[in-house]
Amino acid sequence: MADRTPLIAGNWKMHLDHLEAIQLVQSVAYHLDPEDYERSEIAVIPPFTALRSVQTLLEGDKLPMLLGAQDCHWEEQGAFTGAVSVGMLKRLAVRYVLCGHSERRALFGEDDEIVNKKLRAVMAGGLTPILCVGETLEQRDAGDAESVVASQLRAGLDGVDDPASVVIAYEPVWAIGTGRTATPDDADTMCGFVRDTISDLGGAESAARVRVQYGGSVKPGNAADLMAREHIDGALVGGASINADDFAIICRHHRS
Ligand code: PGA
C-alpha cells in the first residue's frame, strides 16, 4: 500500500473574524505535539479576511500547520469584483484551495466546468486543490451515489495529467452540517470507489498515491474510526473545526 500522509483540514466556512482566527489557531496549536504534525498534515481554511493574520501567526511561531483557502477565481487578475486570484493566495503562503465544495455548487451556482477551471488555475499556480465531490440524499436513495461522484471526478479532473497531485474530499451532501455521518464502512466504500475512478482516469499508480479525505459531520467521537479505514486519508472538517478542543482531538486521532 502506498504511504499516504493523511490531511486533516478545518474548513471554517463563513465563521470567525481575524482576531478570533488567531485565538483559535493558538489554542489548537497548544494541544498539538510535533508527533501530531508528523503523523498528519494539519491545515486550517479560514475566510479570506483572516488568511493574513493566520499566516503571520504560523510564520512567527513556526507552527507547522498549513493554510488553505475556501475559494479562488480562475483568472490571474482583472475586473472580477469580489474575487481573489490564486497568485494572491500564493503570496500568503496558502497551500490548499477548496474546489467544488457542495455549498459553492448549491448556493453559488458553481457547475463542474467552473470547478474544473478553478482547479486547473490552482494547479497552474503551484498550489494543491482539494476537489470536493459527493451525492445528495436524493441521489443516494435513487442508487446514483457512485455515478454522481464518478461524473464529478471526471469533469473536475478534466485535463489533469496526474490526479494524485490533487486531494479529493468525498463529502456526501446529506452528511454536511447535519450531524449525520456516513458509517465508517460506507465512507470507506465510497472513498475506495473514488480511488477506483482515479485509477480509470490516471492509472493504478496514481490511484495508490492520491489522498482521499472524508468529510461530513466529522467529530471527535467518530474521527479515529473513520481515519483508520483503508481508503480514508484524513478528514475535511467543518463545524468541529471552529472549536479548538474538538479540532485538536481530531488531529490527535492516532492517539486513541
Ligand atoms: P461539517 O462540514 O463537518 O460541518 O459537516 C464539512 C464540510 O462542509 O467540509
Short mmCIF file of C-alpha atoms and ligand atoms in Angstrom, two decimals:
data_model
loop_
_atom_site.label_atom_id
_atom_site.label_comp_id
_atom_site.label_asym_id
_atom_site.label_seq_id
_atom_site.Cartn_x
_atom_site.Cartn_y
_atom_site.Cartn_z
CA MET A 1 0.00 0.00 0.00
CA ALA A 2 1.26 3.47 -0.82
CA ASP A 3 2.36 5.59 2.08
CA ARG A 4 -0.19 8.38 2.14
CA THR A 5 0.09 11.13 4.75
CA PRO A 6 -3.42 11.95 5.98
CA LEU A 7 -4.59 15.54 5.58
CA ILE A 8 -6.80 16.90 8.32
CA ALA A 9 -8.19 20.24 7.22
CA GLY A 10 -10.56 22.55 9.06
CA ASN A 11 -12.96 24.37 6.76
CA TRP A 12 -14.16 27.28 8.87
CA LYS A 13 -16.69 28.43 6.24
CA MET A 14 -18.04 31.93 6.99
CA HIS A 15 -17.04 31.93 10.65
CA LEU A 16 -14.55 33.90 12.77
CA ASP A 17 -13.01 37.32 12.23
CA HIS A 18 -9.24 37.69 12.11
CA LEU A 19 -8.83 38.09 15.87
CA GLU A 20 -10.94 35.04 16.65
CA ALA A 21 -8.96 33.20 13.99
CA ILE A 22 -5.67 33.89 15.75
CA GLN A 23 -7.12 32.76 19.03
CA LEU A 24 -8.41 29.51 17.56
CA VAL A 25 -5.14 28.61 15.86
CA GLN A 26 -3.19 29.35 19.03
CA SER A 27 -5.47 27.13 21.10
CA VAL A 28 -5.32 24.26 18.61
CA ALA A 29 -1.52 24.53 18.43
CA TYR A 30 -1.28 24.46 22.22
CA HIS A 31 -2.79 20.96 22.21
CA LEU A 32 -0.63 19.51 19.44
CA ASP A 33 2.79 17.84 19.67
CA PRO A 34 5.42 17.50 16.93
CA GLU A 35 4.29 13.89 16.55
CA ASP A 36 0.80 15.01 15.56
CA TYR A 37 2.21 17.09 12.74
CA GLU A 38 4.38 14.18 11.64
CA ARG A 39 1.51 11.73 11.53
CA SER A 40 -0.79 14.02 9.54
CA GLU A 41 -0.70 17.26 7.65
CA ILE A 42 -2.85 19.66 9.60
CA ALA A 43 -4.41 22.60 7.79
CA VAL A 44 -6.82 25.41 8.55
CA ILE A 45 -9.00 27.00 5.90
CA PRO A 46 -10.21 30.37 7.23
CA PRO A 47 -12.22 33.02 5.38
CA PHE A 48 -10.11 35.30 3.15
CA THR A 49 -10.20 38.10 5.73
CA ALA A 50 -8.26 36.00 8.25
CA LEU A 51 -5.64 34.48 5.95
CA ARG A 52 -3.03 37.18 6.50
CA SER A 53 -3.36 37.11 10.28
CA VAL A 54 -3.14 33.33 10.44
CA GLN A 55 -0.19 33.30 8.04
CA THR A 56 1.69 35.80 10.23
CA LEU A 57 0.99 33.72 13.33
CA LEU A 58 2.09 30.44 11.72
CA GLU A 59 5.31 32.01 10.43
CA GLY A 60 6.08 33.95 13.59
CA ASP A 61 5.59 30.99 15.90
CA LYS A 62 6.99 28.50 13.39
CA LEU A 63 3.88 26.35 13.61
CA PRO A 64 3.90 23.54 11.04
CA MET A 65 0.20 23.98 10.35
CA LEU A 66 -0.71 24.59 6.71
CA LEU A 67 -3.01 27.20 5.28
CA GLY A 68 -5.87 26.72 2.87
CA ALA A 69 -8.37 28.97 1.11
CA GLN A 70 -12.06 28.28 0.59
CA ASP A 71 -12.30 29.54 -2.97
CA CYS A 72 -10.49 31.39 -5.74
CA HIS A 73 -11.04 32.79 -9.22
CA TRP A 74 -9.52 31.12 -12.25
CA GLU A 75 -8.20 34.32 -13.83
CA GLU A 76 -4.89 35.78 -12.70
CA GLN A 77 -6.23 39.31 -12.32
CA GLY A 78 -8.73 41.73 -13.81
CA ALA A 79 -12.19 43.22 -13.46
CA PHE A 80 -13.73 40.50 -11.30
CA THR A 81 -15.20 42.39 -8.37
CA GLY A 82 -15.21 40.38 -5.19
CA ALA A 83 -12.89 37.68 -6.48
CA VAL A 84 -9.46 36.57 -5.26
CA SER A 85 -6.78 35.08 -7.51
CA VAL A 86 -4.54 32.08 -6.95
CA GLY A 87 -1.50 34.37 -7.15
CA MET A 88 -2.84 36.44 -4.24
CA LEU A 89 -3.32 33.30 -2.18
CA LYS A 90 0.14 32.07 -3.04
CA ARG A 91 1.64 35.29 -1.70
CA LEU A 92 0.04 34.42 1.64
CA ALA A 93 1.69 31.00 1.67
CA VAL A 94 -1.60 29.24 1.05
CA ARG A 95 -1.02 25.57 0.16
CA TYR A 96 -4.53 24.20 -0.42
CA VAL A 97 -7.61 25.60 -2.15
CA LEU A 98 -11.08 24.03 -1.91
CA CYS A 99 -12.69 23.47 -5.29
CA GLY A 100 -16.28 22.38 -5.78
CA HIS A 101 -17.41 22.38 -2.17
CA SER A 102 -21.08 21.40 -2.14
CA GLU A 103 -22.03 24.80 -0.70
CA ARG A 104 -20.32 26.55 -3.63
CA ARG A 105 -22.10 24.21 -6.01
CA ALA A 106 -25.54 24.58 -4.40
CA LEU A 107 -25.54 28.20 -3.20
CA PHE A 108 -23.26 29.93 -5.69
CA GLY A 109 -24.19 28.08 -8.86
CA GLU A 110 -20.79 26.51 -9.49
CA ASP A 111 -21.04 23.74 -12.04
CA ASP A 112 -18.43 21.15 -12.96
CA GLU A 113 -17.00 23.39 -15.66
CA ILE A 114 -16.33 26.23 -13.23
CA VAL A 115 -14.95 23.78 -10.68
CA ASN A 116 -12.56 22.43 -13.31
CA LYS A 117 -11.44 25.93 -14.33
CA LYS A 118 -10.66 26.79 -10.72
CA LEU A 119 -8.90 23.50 -10.10
CA ARG A 120 -6.66 23.96 -13.12
CA ALA A 121 -5.87 27.53 -12.11
CA VAL A 122 -4.90 26.35 -8.63
CA MET A 123 -2.58 23.73 -10.10
CA ALA A 124 -1.11 26.17 -12.62
CA GLY A 125 -0.28 28.44 -9.69
CA GLY A 126 1.58 25.64 -7.94
CA LEU A 127 -0.97 25.14 -5.15
CA THR A 128 -2.92 21.98 -4.39
CA PRO A 129 -6.66 21.78 -5.00
CA ILE A 130 -8.93 19.84 -2.66
CA LEU A 131 -11.64 18.68 -5.04
CA CYS A 132 -14.89 18.08 -3.15
CA VAL A 133 -17.34 15.53 -4.52
CA GLY A 134 -20.42 13.89 -3.07
CA GLU A 135 -24.01 12.93 -3.69
CA THR A 136 -27.23 14.37 -2.25
CA LEU A 137 -29.63 12.23 -0.23
CA GLU A 138 -31.99 12.08 -3.19
CA GLN A 139 -29.24 10.80 -5.43
CA ARG A 140 -28.14 8.24 -2.83
CA ASP A 141 -31.69 6.97 -2.35
CA ALA A 142 -32.04 6.64 -6.10
CA GLY A 143 -28.92 4.46 -6.16
CA ASP A 144 -26.93 7.11 -8.03
CA ALA A 145 -24.20 7.88 -5.47
CA GLU A 146 -21.42 6.26 -7.48
CA SER A 147 -22.41 7.66 -10.85
CA VAL A 148 -22.71 11.19 -9.43
CA VAL A 149 -19.30 11.00 -7.76
CA ALA A 150 -17.69 9.48 -10.83
CA SER A 151 -19.03 12.21 -13.07
CA GLN A 152 -17.92 14.97 -10.67
CA LEU A 153 -14.44 13.43 -10.63
CA ARG A 154 -14.22 13.08 -14.40
CA ALA A 155 -15.38 16.63 -15.02
CA GLY A 156 -13.43 18.19 -12.16
CA LEU A 157 -10.19 16.49 -13.17
CA ASP A 158 -10.56 17.08 -16.90
CA GLY A 159 -7.17 17.96 -18.37
CA VAL A 160 -5.24 16.92 -15.25
CA ASP A 161 -2.35 14.57 -16.07
CA ASP A 162 -1.70 13.20 -12.63
CA PRO A 163 -4.82 13.09 -10.43
CA ALA A 164 -2.60 12.22 -7.45
CA SER A 165 -1.45 15.84 -7.38
CA VAL A 166 -4.98 16.73 -6.26
CA VAL A 167 -6.55 15.88 -2.90
CA ILE A 168 -10.08 14.51 -3.19
CA ALA A 169 -12.62 15.10 -0.43
CA TYR A 170 -15.57 12.73 -0.52
CA GLU A 171 -18.35 14.61 1.23
CA PRO A 172 -21.87 13.20 0.98
CA VAL A 173 -24.08 16.30 0.94
CA TRP A 174 -26.55 14.69 3.34
CA ALA A 175 -23.81 14.41 5.98
CA ILE A 176 -22.58 18.01 5.82
CA GLY A 177 -23.58 20.07 8.82
CA THR A 178 -26.39 17.65 9.64
CA GLY A 179 -24.80 15.61 12.41
CA ARG A 180 -25.49 12.57 10.25
CA THR A 181 -22.18 10.89 9.41
CA ALA A 182 -21.68 8.14 6.90
CA THR A 183 -20.75 4.95 8.73
CA PRO A 184 -17.03 4.21 8.53
CA ASP A 185 -17.86 1.25 6.27
CA ASP A 186 -19.94 3.36 3.87
CA ALA A 187 -17.40 6.16 3.88
CA ASP A 188 -14.57 3.72 3.19
CA THR A 189 -16.50 2.05 0.39
CA MET A 190 -17.13 5.39 -1.30
CA CYS A 191 -13.53 6.57 -0.80
CA GLY A 192 -12.44 3.23 -2.32
CA PHE A 193 -14.77 3.94 -5.22
CA VAL A 194 -13.14 7.35 -5.64
CA ARG A 195 -9.77 5.60 -5.79
CA ASP A 196 -11.04 3.14 -8.41
CA THR A 197 -12.30 6.02 -10.51
CA ILE A 198 -8.92 7.74 -10.20
CA SER A 199 -7.34 4.51 -11.38
CA ASP A 200 -9.54 4.62 -14.50
CA LEU A 201 -8.59 8.25 -15.07
CA GLY A 202 -4.90 8.29 -14.23
CA GLY A 203 -3.76 4.71 -13.74
CA ALA A 204 -3.18 2.42 -10.78
CA GLU A 205 -0.04 4.16 -9.59
CA SER A 206 -1.81 7.50 -9.37
CA ALA A 207 -4.74 5.86 -7.56
CA ALA A 208 -2.43 4.34 -4.97
CA ARG A 209 -0.94 7.78 -4.22
CA VAL A 210 -3.99 10.04 -4.31
CA ARG A 211 -5.24 11.18 -0.93
CA VAL A 212 -8.97 10.82 -0.37
CA GLN A 213 -10.44 12.62 2.62
CA TYR A 214 -13.83 12.00 4.14
CA GLY A 215 -15.96 15.00 5.11
CA GLY A 216 -19.42 15.37 6.64
CA SER A 217 -20.05 15.73 10.38
CA VAL A 218 -16.58 14.53 11.39
CA LYS A 219 -16.39 14.91 15.17
CA PRO A 220 -14.04 13.87 17.99
CA GLY A 221 -16.21 10.79 18.55
CA ASN A 222 -16.01 9.38 15.03
CA ALA A 223 -12.74 10.73 13.59
CA ALA A 224 -10.45 7.90 14.70
CA ASP A 225 -12.79 5.22 13.37
CA LEU A 226 -13.15 6.92 10.03
CA MET A 227 -9.48 7.64 9.56
CA ALA A 228 -8.43 4.10 10.47
CA ARG A 229 -10.08 2.83 7.29
CA GLU A 230 -8.01 1.72 4.34
CA HIS A 231 -9.15 4.29 1.79
CA ILE A 232 -9.71 7.31 4.06
CA ASP A 233 -6.69 9.61 4.18
CA GLY A 234 -7.79 12.28 6.57
CA ALA A 235 -10.79 14.50 7.07
CA LEU A 236 -12.31 17.71 5.84
CA VAL A 237 -13.89 19.07 8.99
CA GLY A 238 -16.48 21.85 9.06
CA GLY A 239 -18.39 22.56 12.27
CA ALA A 240 -15.98 20.81 14.61
CA SER A 241 -13.01 22.72 13.23
CA ILE A 242 -14.01 26.01 14.82
CA ASN A 243 -13.92 24.50 18.27
CA ALA A 244 -10.26 24.28 19.36
CA ASP A 245 -10.70 21.30 21.67
CA ASP A 246 -12.70 19.32 19.13
CA PHE A 247 -10.36 20.05 16.24
CA ALA A 248 -7.30 19.19 18.34
CA ILE A 249 -8.82 15.84 19.32
CA ILE A 250 -9.49 15.09 15.66
CA CYS A 251 -5.88 15.99 14.80
CA ARG A 252 -4.69 13.62 17.53
CA HIS A 253 -6.88 10.78 16.23
CA HIS A 254 -3.96 8.36 16.07
CA ARG A 255 -3.56 8.51 19.84
CA SER A 256 -6.95 6.99 20.53
P1 PGA B 1 -19.33 19.57 8.62
O1 PGA B 1 -18.83 20.21 7.24
O2 PGA B 1 -18.13 18.91 9.26
O3 PGA B 1 -19.85 20.72 9.42
O4 PGA B 1 -20.38 18.57 8.28
C1 PGA B 1 -17.93 19.55 6.40
C2 PGA B 1 -17.62 20.41 5.19
O5 PGA B 1 -18.52 21.10 4.69
O6 PGA B 1 -16.48 20.43 4.68
#
